[in-house]
Every structure is written in C-alpha cells, then in structure tokens.
Amino acid sequence: MSYAQLFTRVKPVERLADDGSHTALHRTLGLVPLIALSVGATLGTGIFVVLAEAAPAAGPAVVVSFVLAGLAALCSALSYAELAGSVPVSGSAYSYAYATLGELVAWICGWCLLLEYGVSVAAVAVGWGGYLNEFLRGTIGLTLPDALSAPPGEGGVVNVPAVIVVLLATAVLMMGVRESAAVTTATTLLKIGVLVFFVCVALTAFRSDNLTPFAPAGIAGISAGASAVFFSFIGFDAASTGARKRATRSGTCRGPS
C-alpha cells in the first residue's frame, strides 16, 4: 500500500462503532445534562471571558458580532448533529473525518482538537482566575501580586488563581460522570440566572447615548468581534461525543449497520 493510500484510507462506520470500547461504559448522561454541557461551555467562555476582548474591537456593535457568530455556530451545530446521527461513535470530529476523509485528515483534526481545548481551557482559566482573585480581594482582603495572578503576557509567572480553577474542575471530573454532569447542570443554571439578573438590572440604567458611535471600527471591528466571540462556541465536540451512548442505545439516531 502506497503512502497516498495509507493517508487517505477511511475507517468504515461499522468498524468505528464496533471497536469494543462501547462495552465497558454505561450510559449515564441524559438529554438535560448534554444540553447543559454545551450551553455551559458556551456561556462560561463567551459571556464572562471573551466579551471583554470583543467589546473593545466592535464597540456597541458587539451585539451584531454575537449575531454573526451565533449564525456561524448554528451551521456548525447542525453539521455536528448530522454527523453525530450518521456516525454515532465517540471521537467527534476525529471519527467523522476518519470515516469520510481519511486517516491523515483525521490525524490533523485530532491534534487540532487537542489544541482547541488546550487554548480554550487556558483562556477560561485565566478569566475565571481573575474573578477568583477579585473575590479573594473583596472578601478577605487578599491581593496576589501580578507575578502570581496575571497571565504571562501581562507580567505573570505562575497564575495561581487559574491553577486553582483547573484543579477544582479536575476534582469535580474525578468524582464521576454523573456527579460532574450534575455540577455542570447546576452551574449552567446559575450562569443563566446571573445573566438574566444582569440584563434586568442593566435595563434600568440603559442610555441610548452609550450606543453612539455604534460601530466605531466599522465592518472590520464587527468581524474582529465576531471572530473573538466564535471562540466561545466549543461545546459541540463534547456534546456529540457525550451523546454517543444515548444515540446508539435509544435507536433514534443510528448510523449504517
């Protein structure tokens, strides 16, 4: 077999589904935890972290940036849903690429997924680490120096709050799938409640003058804001992988057999 054939060979869906790994795990995630997993991943990054990067670029037109990013995310979500229904196995984009485009493309997708989650986790950890640092400062008066609380690009050496956030998330995941899903659902509902509360309070202080100029950087600023906001939509891979057991056992979304 030539190198070209090796790199372009695909793995049939039947072999992906019968790799033996599905016999060791039992379905523990239902519809609500899977929805909470996706919504929680999006809200956690986009609203509380990435918005601070998108708003300066787009100005008040950041609302348009969110709409554009949402439309792009909708197309991605529909694509993932279609592929998850046709290839109901774990691995998400890696498995989909392996079954349709070949081994080389799948290998690239797999490493891109690792990079995606590594970068996104780092960004979220830094953002929530900043909130944790502010919480400690406001409650017990503890202020960490920049070397221990800022990211490397801003004078930090070791971001201790970000490390604490990652360790806390790791501890929750080690509790088990069902327990971590319950925590994810609870925190997602909490974040939605916080957002609703923020909108209700912010409406009382709404001033139309704050929307002028609406798009100070024009289309370029809106596009830059949309690209930054789209970074937050990272829940598709986790949802399609987590839904594998539900799809194959319920019989509602089965691939070729």
mmCIF file of C-alpha atoms in Angstrom, residues 86-181:
data_model
loop_
_atom_site.group_PDB
_atom_site.id
_atom_site.type_symbol
_atom_site.label_atom_id
_atom_site.label_comp_id
_atom_site.label_asym_id
_atom_site.label_seq_id
_atom_site.Cartn_x
_atom_site.Cartn_y
_atom_site.Cartn_z
ATOM 1 C CA SER A 86 -24.755 9.265 10.822
ATOM 2 C CA VAL A 87 -21.598 8.249 12.733
ATOM 3 C CA PRO A 88 -22.801 7.577 16.315
ATOM 4 C CA VAL A 89 -19.393 6.940 17.883
ATOM 5 C CA SER A 90 -17.056 8.729 20.272
ATOM 6 C CA GLY A 91 -14.254 10.885 18.951
ATOM 7 C CA SER A 92 -16.350 13.654 17.417
ATOM 8 C CA ALA A 93 -14.588 15.440 14.522
ATOM 9 C CA TYR A 94 -11.729 12.916 14.587
ATOM 10 C CA SER A 95 -14.070 9.978 13.997
ATOM 11 C CA TYR A 96 -16.139 11.875 11.427
ATOM 12 C CA ALA A 97 -13.024 12.766 9.433
ATOM 13 C CA TYR A 98 -11.686 9.196 9.735
ATOM 14 C CA ALA A 99 -14.917 7.787 8.319
ATOM 15 C CA THR A 100 -15.233 10.258 5.448
ATOM 16 C CA LEU A 101 -11.948 11.989 4.513
ATOM 17 C CA GLY A 102 -9.198 9.606 5.531
ATOM 18 C CA GLU A 103 -6.583 8.904 8.171
ATOM 19 C CA LEU A 104 -4.345 11.935 7.541
ATOM 20 C CA VAL A 105 -7.194 14.428 7.807
ATOM 21 C CA ALA A 106 -8.450 12.639 10.918
ATOM 22 C CA TRP A 107 -4.978 12.831 12.479
ATOM 23 C CA ILE A 108 -4.847 16.577 11.815
ATOM 24 C CA CYS A 109 -8.352 17.031 13.245
ATOM 25 C CA GLY A 110 -7.387 15.104 16.368
ATOM 26 C CA TRP A 111 -4.406 17.334 17.077
ATOM 27 C CA CYS A 112 -6.488 20.426 16.273
ATOM 28 C CA LEU A 113 -8.999 19.292 18.886
ATOM 29 C CA LEU A 114 -6.229 18.985 21.473
ATOM 30 C CA LEU A 115 -5.009 22.479 20.566
ATOM 31 C CA GLU A 116 -8.561 23.842 20.657
ATOM 32 C CA TYR A 117 -9.279 22.578 24.136
ATOM 33 C CA GLY A 118 -5.820 23.470 25.410
ATOM 34 C CA VAL A 119 -6.115 27.092 24.273
ATOM 35 C CA SER A 120 -9.744 27.440 25.357
ATOM 36 C CA VAL A 121 -9.115 25.934 28.796
ATOM 37 C CA ALA A 122 -6.150 28.268 29.288
ATOM 38 C CA ALA A 123 -8.243 31.304 28.327
ATOM 39 C CA VAL A 124 -11.144 30.285 30.565
ATOM 40 C CA ALA A 125 -8.824 29.501 33.462
ATOM 41 C CA VAL A 126 -7.153 32.908 33.188
ATOM 42 C CA GLY A 127 -10.521 34.651 33.009
ATOM 43 C CA TRP A 128 -12.069 32.819 35.944
ATOM 44 C CA GLY A 129 -8.777 33.065 37.804
ATOM 45 C CA GLY A 130 -9.109 36.835 37.565
ATOM 46 C CA TYR A 131 -12.611 36.636 39.035
ATOM 47 C CA LEU A 132 -11.323 34.405 41.848
ATOM 48 C CA ASN A 133 -8.565 36.881 42.591
ATOM 49 C CA GLU A 134 -11.096 39.722 42.763
ATOM 50 C CA PHE A 135 -13.317 37.613 45.016
ATOM 51 C CA LEU A 136 -10.455 36.977 47.442
ATOM 52 C CA ARG A 137 -9.571 40.669 47.374
ATOM 53 C CA GLY A 138 -13.136 41.727 48.152
ATOM 54 C CA THR A 139 -13.899 39.129 50.835
ATOM 55 C CA ILE A 140 -10.725 38.601 52.841
ATOM 56 C CA GLY A 141 -8.554 41.415 51.522
ATOM 57 C CA LEU A 142 -6.007 39.072 49.942
ATOM 58 C CA THR A 143 -4.311 40.615 46.917
ATOM 59 C CA LEU A 144 -1.928 38.469 44.924
ATOM 60 C CA PRO A 145 0.961 40.136 43.064
ATOM 61 C CA ASP A 146 0.889 40.207 39.268
ATOM 62 C CA ALA A 147 3.588 37.536 39.150
ATOM 63 C CA LEU A 148 1.133 35.108 40.798
ATOM 64 C CA SER A 149 -2.168 36.305 39.341
ATOM 65 C CA ALA A 150 -1.564 37.653 35.806
ATOM 66 C CA PRO A 151 -1.090 35.748 32.537
ATOM 67 C CA PRO A 152 2.454 35.504 31.129
ATOM 68 C CA GLY A 153 1.878 38.292 28.611
ATOM 69 C CA GLU A 154 0.981 40.709 31.391
ATOM 70 C CA GLY A 155 3.877 40.125 33.757
ATOM 71 C CA GLY A 156 2.735 36.879 35.332
ATOM 72 C CA VAL A 157 4.998 33.952 36.140
ATOM 73 C CA VAL A 158 2.595 31.392 37.637
ATOM 74 C CA ASN A 159 -1.108 32.240 37.545
ATOM 75 C CA VAL A 160 -2.109 30.722 40.878
ATOM 76 C CA PRO A 161 -5.873 31.504 40.641
ATOM 77 C CA ALA A 162 -6.009 29.913 37.177
ATOM 78 C CA VAL A 163 -4.226 26.818 38.510
ATOM 79 C CA ILE A 164 -6.734 26.620 41.369
ATOM 80 C CA VAL A 165 -9.653 26.843 38.911
ATOM 81 C CA VAL A 166 -8.206 23.994 36.797
ATOM 82 C CA LEU A 167 -7.583 21.840 39.884
ATOM 83 C CA LEU A 168 -11.143 22.430 41.109
ATOM 84 C CA ALA A 169 -12.532 21.409 37.714
ATOM 85 C CA THR A 170 -10.287 18.327 37.752
ATOM 86 C CA ALA A 171 -11.552 17.378 41.209
ATOM 87 C CA VAL A 172 -15.154 17.649 40.014
ATOM 88 C CA LEU A 173 -14.441 15.460 36.965
ATOM 89 C CA MET A 174 -12.751 12.839 39.143
ATOM 90 C CA MET A 175 -15.958 12.455 41.132
ATOM 91 C CA GLY A 176 -17.536 10.638 38.192
ATOM 92 C CA VAL A 177 -19.538 11.337 35.050
ATOM 93 C CA ARG A 178 -22.917 11.511 36.765
ATOM 94 C CA GLU A 179 -21.659 13.750 39.565
ATOM 95 C CA SER A 180 -19.750 16.099 37.263
ATOM 96 C CA ALA A 181 -22.803 16.309 34.980
#
